[in-house]
mmCIF file of C-alpha atoms and ligand atoms in Angstrom:
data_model
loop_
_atom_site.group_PDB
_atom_site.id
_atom_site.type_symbol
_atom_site.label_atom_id
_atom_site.label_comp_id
_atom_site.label_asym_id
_atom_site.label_seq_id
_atom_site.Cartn_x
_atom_site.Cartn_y
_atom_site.Cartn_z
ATOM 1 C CA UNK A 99 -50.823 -24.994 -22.250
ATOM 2 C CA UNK A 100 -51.516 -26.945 -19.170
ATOM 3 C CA UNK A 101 -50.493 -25.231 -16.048
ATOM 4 C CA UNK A 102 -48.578 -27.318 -12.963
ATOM 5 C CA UNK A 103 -50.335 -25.297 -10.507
ATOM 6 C CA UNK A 104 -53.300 -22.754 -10.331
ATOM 7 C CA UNK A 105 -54.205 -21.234 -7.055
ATOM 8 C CA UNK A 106 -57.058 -19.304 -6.451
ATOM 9 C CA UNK A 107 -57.390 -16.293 -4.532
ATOM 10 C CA UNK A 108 -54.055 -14.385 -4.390
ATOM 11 C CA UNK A 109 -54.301 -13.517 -0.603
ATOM 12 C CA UNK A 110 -52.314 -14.455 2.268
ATOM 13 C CA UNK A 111 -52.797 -18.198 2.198
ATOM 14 C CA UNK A 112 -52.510 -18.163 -1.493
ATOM 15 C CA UNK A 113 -49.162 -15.949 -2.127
ATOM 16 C CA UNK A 114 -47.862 -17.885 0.853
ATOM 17 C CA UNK A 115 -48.680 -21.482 -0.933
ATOM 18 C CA UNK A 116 -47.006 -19.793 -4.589
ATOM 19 C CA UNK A 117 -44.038 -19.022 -2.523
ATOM 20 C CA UNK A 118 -43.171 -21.876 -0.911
ATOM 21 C CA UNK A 119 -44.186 -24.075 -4.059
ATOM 22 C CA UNK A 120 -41.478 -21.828 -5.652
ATOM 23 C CA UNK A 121 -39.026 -21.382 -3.665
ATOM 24 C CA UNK A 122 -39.029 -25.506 -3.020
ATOM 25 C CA UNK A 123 -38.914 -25.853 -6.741
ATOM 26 C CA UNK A 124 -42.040 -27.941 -6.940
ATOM 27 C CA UNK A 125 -43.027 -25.272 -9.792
ATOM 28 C CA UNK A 126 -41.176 -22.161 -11.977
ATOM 29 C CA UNK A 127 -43.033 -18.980 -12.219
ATOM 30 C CA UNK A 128 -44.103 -19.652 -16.202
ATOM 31 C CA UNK A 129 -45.834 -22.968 -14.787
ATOM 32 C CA UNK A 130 -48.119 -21.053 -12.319
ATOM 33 C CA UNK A 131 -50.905 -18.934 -12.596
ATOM 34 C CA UNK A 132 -52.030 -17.032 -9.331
ATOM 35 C CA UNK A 133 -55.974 -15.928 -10.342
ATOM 36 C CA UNK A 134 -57.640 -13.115 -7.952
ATOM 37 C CA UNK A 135 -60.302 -9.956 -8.717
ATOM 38 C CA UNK A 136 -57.389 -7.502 -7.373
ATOM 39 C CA UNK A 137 -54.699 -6.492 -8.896
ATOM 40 C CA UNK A 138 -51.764 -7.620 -6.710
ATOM 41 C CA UNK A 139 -52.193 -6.900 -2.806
ATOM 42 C CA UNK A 140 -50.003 -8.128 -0.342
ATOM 43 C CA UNK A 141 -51.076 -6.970 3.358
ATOM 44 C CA UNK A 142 -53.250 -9.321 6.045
ATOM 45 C CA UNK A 143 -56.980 -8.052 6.580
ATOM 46 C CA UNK A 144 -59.893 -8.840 4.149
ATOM 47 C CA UNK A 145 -60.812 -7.517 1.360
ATOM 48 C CA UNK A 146 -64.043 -7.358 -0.250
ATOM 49 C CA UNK A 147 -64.967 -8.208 -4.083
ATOM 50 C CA UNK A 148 -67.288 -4.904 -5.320
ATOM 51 C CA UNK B 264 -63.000 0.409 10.036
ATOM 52 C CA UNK B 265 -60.281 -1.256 11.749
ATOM 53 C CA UNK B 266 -56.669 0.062 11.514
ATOM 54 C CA UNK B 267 -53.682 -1.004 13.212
ATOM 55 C CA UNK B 268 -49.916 0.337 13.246
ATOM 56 C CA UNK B 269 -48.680 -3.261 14.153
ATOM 57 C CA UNK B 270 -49.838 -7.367 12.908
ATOM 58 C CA UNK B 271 -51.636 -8.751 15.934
ATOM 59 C CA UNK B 272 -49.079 -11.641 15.038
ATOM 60 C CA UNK B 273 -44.933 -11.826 15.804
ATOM 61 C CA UNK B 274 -42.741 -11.703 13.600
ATOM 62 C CA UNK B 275 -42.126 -15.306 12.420
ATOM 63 C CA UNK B 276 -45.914 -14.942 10.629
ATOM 64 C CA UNK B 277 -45.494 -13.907 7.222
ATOM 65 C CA UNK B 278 -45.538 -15.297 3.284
ATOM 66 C CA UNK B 279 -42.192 -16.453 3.263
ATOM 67 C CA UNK B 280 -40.858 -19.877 3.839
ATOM 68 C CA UNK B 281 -37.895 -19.533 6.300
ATOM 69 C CA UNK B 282 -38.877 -18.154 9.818
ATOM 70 C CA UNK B 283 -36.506 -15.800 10.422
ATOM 71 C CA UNK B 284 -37.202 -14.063 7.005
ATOM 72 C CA UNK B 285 -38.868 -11.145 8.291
ATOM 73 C CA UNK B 286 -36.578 -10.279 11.102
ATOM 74 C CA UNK B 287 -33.842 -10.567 8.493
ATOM 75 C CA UNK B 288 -35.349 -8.549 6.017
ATOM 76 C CA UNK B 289 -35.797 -5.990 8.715
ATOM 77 C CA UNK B 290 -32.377 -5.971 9.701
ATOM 78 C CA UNK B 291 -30.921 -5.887 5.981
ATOM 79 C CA UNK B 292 -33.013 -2.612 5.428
ATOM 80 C CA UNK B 293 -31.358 -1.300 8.725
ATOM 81 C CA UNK B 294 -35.318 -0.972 9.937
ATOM 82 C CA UNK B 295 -35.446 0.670 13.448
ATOM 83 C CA UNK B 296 -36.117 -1.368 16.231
ATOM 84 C CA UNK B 297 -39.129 0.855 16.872
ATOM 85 C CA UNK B 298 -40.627 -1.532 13.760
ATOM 86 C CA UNK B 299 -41.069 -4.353 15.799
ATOM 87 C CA UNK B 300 -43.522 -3.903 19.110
ATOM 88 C CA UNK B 301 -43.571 -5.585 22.153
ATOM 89 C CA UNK B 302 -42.395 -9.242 23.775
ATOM 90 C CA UNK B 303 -43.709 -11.049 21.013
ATOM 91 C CA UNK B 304 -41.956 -8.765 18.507
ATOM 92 C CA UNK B 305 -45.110 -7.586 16.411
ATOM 93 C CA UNK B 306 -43.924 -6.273 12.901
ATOM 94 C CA UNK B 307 -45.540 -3.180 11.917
ATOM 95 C CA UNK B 308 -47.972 -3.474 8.815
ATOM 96 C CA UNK B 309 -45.966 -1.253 7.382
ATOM 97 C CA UNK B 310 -43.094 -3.455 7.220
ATOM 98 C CA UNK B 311 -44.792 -6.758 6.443
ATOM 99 C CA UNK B 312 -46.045 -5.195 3.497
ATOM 100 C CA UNK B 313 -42.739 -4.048 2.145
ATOM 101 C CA UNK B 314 -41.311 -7.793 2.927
ATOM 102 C CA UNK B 315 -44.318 -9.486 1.088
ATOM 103 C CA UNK B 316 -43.768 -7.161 -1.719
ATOM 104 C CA UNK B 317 -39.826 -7.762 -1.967
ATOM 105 C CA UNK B 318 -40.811 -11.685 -1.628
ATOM 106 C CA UNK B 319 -43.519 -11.120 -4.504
ATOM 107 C CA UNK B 320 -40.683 -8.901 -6.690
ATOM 108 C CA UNK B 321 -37.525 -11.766 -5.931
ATOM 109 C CA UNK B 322 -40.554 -14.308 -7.305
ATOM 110 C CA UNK B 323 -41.354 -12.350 -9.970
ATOM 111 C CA UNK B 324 -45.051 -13.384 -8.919
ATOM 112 C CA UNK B 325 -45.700 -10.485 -10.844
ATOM 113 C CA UNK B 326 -45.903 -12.675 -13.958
ATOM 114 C CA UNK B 327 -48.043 -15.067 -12.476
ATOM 115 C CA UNK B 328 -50.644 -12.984 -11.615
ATOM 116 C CA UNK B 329 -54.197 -12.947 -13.318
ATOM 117 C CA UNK B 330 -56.804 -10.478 -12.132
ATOM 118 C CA UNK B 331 -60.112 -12.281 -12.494
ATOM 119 C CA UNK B 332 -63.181 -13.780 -10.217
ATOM 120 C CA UNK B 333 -62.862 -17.632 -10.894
ATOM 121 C CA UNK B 334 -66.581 -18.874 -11.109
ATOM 122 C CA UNK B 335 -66.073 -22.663 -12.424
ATOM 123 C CA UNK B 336 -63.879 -25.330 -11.427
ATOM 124 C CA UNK B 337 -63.852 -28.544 -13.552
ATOM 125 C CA UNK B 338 -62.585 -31.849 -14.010
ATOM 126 C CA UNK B 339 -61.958 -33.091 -17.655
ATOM 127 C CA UNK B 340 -59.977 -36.295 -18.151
ATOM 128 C CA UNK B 341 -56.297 -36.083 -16.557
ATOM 129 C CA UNK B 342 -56.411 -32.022 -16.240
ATOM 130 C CA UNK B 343 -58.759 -29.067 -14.210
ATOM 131 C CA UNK B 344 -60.296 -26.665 -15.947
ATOM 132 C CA UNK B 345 -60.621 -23.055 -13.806
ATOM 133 C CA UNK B 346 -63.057 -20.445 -15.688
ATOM 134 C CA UNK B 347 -63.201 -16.942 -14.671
ATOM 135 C CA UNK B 348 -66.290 -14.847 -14.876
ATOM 136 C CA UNK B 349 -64.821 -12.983 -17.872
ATOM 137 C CA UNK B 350 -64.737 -16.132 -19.958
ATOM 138 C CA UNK B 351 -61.109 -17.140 -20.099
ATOM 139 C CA UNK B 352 -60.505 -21.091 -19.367
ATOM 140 C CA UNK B 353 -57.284 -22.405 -17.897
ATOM 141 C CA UNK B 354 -56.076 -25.580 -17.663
ATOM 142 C CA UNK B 355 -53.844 -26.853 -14.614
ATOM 143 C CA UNK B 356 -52.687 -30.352 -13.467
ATOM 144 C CA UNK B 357 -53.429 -29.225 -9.891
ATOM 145 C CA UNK B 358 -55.926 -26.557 -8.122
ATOM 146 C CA UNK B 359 -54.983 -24.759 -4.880
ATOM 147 C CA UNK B 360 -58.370 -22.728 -3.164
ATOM 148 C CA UNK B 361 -57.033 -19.992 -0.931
ATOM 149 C CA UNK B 362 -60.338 -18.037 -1.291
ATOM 150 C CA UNK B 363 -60.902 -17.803 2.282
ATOM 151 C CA UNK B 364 -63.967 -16.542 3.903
ATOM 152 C CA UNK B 365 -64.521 -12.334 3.556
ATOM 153 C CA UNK B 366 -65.671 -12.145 0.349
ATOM 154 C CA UNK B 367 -69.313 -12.339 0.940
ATOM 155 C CA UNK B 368 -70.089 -10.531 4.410
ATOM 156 C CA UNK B 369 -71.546 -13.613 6.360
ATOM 157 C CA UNK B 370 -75.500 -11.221 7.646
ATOM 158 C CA UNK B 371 -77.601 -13.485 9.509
ATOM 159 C CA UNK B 372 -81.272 -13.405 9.230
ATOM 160 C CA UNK B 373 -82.277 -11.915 12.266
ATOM 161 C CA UNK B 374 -79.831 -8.949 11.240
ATOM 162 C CA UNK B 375 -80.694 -8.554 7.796
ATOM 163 C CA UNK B 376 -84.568 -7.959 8.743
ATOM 164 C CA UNK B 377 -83.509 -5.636 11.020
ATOM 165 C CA UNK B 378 -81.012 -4.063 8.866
ATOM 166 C CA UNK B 379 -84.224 -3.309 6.341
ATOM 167 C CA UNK B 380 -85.984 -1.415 8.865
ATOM 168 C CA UNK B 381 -83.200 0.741 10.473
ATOM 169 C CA UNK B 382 -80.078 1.594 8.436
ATOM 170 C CA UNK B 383 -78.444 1.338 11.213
ATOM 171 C CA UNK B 384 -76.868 -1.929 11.777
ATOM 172 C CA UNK B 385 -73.459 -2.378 10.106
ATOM 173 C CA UNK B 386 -70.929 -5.502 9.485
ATOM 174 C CA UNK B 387 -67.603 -4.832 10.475
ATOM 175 C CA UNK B 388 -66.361 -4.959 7.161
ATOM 176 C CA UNK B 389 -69.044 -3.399 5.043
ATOM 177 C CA UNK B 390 -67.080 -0.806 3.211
ATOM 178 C CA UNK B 391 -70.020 1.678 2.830
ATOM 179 C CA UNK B 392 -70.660 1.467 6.639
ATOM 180 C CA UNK B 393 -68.818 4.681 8.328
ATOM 181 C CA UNK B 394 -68.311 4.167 12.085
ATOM 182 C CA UNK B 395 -66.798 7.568 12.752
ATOM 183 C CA UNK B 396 -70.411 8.855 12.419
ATOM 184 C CA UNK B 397 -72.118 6.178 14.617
ATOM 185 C CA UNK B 398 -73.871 7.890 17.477
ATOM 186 C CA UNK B 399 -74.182 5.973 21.125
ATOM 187 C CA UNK B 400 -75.514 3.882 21.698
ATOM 188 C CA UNK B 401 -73.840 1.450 20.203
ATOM 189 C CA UNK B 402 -74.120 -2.705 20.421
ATOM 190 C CA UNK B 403 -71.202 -4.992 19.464
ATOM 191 C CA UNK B 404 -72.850 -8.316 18.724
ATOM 192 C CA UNK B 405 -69.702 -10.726 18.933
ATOM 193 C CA UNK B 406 -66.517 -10.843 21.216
ATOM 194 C CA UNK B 407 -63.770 -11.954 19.364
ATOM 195 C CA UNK B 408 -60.779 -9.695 18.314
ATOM 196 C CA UNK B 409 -61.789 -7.799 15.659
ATOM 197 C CA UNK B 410 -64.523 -6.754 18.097
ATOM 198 C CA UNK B 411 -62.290 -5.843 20.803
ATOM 199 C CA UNK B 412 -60.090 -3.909 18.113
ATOM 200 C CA UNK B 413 -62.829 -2.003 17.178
ATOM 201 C CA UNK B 414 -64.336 -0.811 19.736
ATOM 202 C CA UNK B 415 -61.354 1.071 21.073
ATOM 203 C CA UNK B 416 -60.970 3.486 18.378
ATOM 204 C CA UNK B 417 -64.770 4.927 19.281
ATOM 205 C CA UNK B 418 -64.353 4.854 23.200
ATOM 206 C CA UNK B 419 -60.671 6.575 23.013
ATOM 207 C CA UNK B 420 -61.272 9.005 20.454
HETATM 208 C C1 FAD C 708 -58.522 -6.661 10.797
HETATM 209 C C2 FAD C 708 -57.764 -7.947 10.670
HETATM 210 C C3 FAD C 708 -56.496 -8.033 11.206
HETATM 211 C C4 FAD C 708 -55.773 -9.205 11.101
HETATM 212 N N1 FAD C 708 -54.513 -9.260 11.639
HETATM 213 C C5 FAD C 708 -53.795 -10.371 11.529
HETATM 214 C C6 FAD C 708 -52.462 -10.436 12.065
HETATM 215 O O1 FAD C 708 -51.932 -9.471 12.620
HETATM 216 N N2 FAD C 708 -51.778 -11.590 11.925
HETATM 217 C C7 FAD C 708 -52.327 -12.695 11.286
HETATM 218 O O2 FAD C 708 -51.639 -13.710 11.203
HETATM 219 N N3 FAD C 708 -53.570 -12.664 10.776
HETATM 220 C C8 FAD C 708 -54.309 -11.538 10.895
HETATM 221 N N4 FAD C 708 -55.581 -11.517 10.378
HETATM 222 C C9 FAD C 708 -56.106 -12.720 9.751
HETATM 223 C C10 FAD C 708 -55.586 -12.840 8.329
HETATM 224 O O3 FAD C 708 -55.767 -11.630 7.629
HETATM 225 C C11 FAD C 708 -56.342 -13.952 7.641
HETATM 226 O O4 FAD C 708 -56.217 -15.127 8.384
HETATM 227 C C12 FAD C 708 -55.764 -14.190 6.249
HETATM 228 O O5 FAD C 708 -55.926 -13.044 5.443
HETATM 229 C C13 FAD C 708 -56.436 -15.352 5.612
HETATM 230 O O6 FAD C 708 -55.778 -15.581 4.402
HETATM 231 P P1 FAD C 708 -56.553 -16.089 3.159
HETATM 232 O O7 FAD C 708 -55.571 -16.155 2.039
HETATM 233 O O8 FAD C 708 -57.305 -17.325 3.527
HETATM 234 O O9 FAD C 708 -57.657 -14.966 2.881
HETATM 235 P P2 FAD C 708 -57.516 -13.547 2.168
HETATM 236 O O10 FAD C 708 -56.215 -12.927 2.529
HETATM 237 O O11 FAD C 708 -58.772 -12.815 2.469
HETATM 238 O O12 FAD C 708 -57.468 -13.927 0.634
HETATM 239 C C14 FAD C 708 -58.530 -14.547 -0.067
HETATM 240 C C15 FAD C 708 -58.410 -14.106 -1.505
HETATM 241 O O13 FAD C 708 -59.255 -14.875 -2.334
HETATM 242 C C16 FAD C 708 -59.792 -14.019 -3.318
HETATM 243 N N5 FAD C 708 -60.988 -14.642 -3.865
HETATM 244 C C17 FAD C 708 -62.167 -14.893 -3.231
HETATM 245 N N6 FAD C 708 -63.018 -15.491 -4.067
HETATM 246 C C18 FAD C 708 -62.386 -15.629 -5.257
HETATM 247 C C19 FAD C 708 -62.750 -16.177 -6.538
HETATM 248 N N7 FAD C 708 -63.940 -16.729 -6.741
HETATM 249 N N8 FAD C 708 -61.843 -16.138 -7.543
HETATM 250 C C20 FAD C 708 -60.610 -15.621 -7.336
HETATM 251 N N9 FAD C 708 -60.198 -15.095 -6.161
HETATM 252 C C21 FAD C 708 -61.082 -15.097 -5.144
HETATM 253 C C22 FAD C 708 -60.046 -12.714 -2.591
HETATM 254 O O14 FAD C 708 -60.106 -11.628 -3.491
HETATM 255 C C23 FAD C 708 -58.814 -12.641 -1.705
HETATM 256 O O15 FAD C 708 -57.768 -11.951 -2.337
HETATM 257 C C24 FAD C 708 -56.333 -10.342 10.468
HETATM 258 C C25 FAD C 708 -57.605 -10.259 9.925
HETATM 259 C C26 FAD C 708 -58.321 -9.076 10.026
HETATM 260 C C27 FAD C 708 -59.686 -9.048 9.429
#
């Protein structure tokens, strides 16, 4: 399959950007793919790849 | 190293796209006012994390997620092709980069030859580094906030 949109890095630039895409209805959920090392995190502050 | 009880941010900074959201969210869960700090009405982390993870469960975001380390970003004919470091491929019609900038601690080379010598110069967000056990005297080199924020926590405790 060929996804709409793929954002990389599921921080807090990138869950904000899935959001809005979403919730504006530029994309559904099945079309996106959100790609990041964690599994899902959603609190400011870095983190660090080990 | 760093902690804090409240965002350094007001309230209107969060994931979501409407504003208000956060203050609303607040006031659906009956949160106390004692959640939000000061004139600028700082949310406490503790909060903003339970609003970006009701935003991320409404979303289902869930099922967009894939845990990887993307290493390879390419262009073939009217698509991109994103490969992770585990070897799966994925094709997109468009590419968003959020990766920011903490994933590789940014040591410059005067630091790092001292850092060699001395095992004792730290970057604020080395995870091994353990400030609690830092003896004075100690040098910030920078000024902005995170330095500020962290030197408070060794000169009040
Ligand atoms: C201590 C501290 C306190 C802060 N407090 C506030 C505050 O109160 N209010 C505020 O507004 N801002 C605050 N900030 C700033 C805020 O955290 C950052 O501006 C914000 O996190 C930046 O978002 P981002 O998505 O660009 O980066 P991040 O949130 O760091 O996300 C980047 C993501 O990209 C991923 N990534 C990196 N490389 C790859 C790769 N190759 N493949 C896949 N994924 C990858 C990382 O794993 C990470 O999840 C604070 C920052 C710090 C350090």
């Amino acid at each position: 399959m060929i996804y709409e949109w793929i954002v990389v890095g599921g921080g807090i630039q990138g869950c904000t950007i899935a959001a809005f895409l979403m919730k504006n209805n530029k994309v559904s959920a099945s079309q996106l793919l959100i790609i990041d090392p964690m599994k899902h995190r959603y609190t400011v502050g870095p983190r660090q790849q080990k | 190293m760093i902690e804090m009880k409240f965002l350094r941010s007001p309230s209107v900074h969060h994931l979501d796209v409407e504003p208000f959201s956060l203050r609303k969210y607040a006031d659906d869960q009956n949160r106390k006012k004692s959640d939000f700090y000061g004139v600028y009405k700082r949310p406490s982390l503790e909060l903003f994390n339970e609003h970006s993870q009701a935003l991320f469960r409404n979303l289902n975001m869930k099922s967009c997620w894939h845990q990887g380390f993307v290493n390879g970003v390419d262009r073939e004919d009217a698509s991109w092709t994103i490969s992770t470091v585990a070897g799966n491929r994925f094709k997109t019609k468009n590419v968003v980069l959020a990766l920011s900038v903490n994933g590789q601690l940014n040591i410059p080379e005067w630091a790092s030859n001292l850092e060699a010598h001395s095992h004792q110069l730290f970057h604020i967000y080395d995870e091994a580094a353990d400030l609690t056990k830092m003896k004075p005297s100690i040098a910030v080199v920078g000024g902005g906030i995170s330095a500020a924020h962290l030197v408070i926590s060794p000169s009040s405790g």
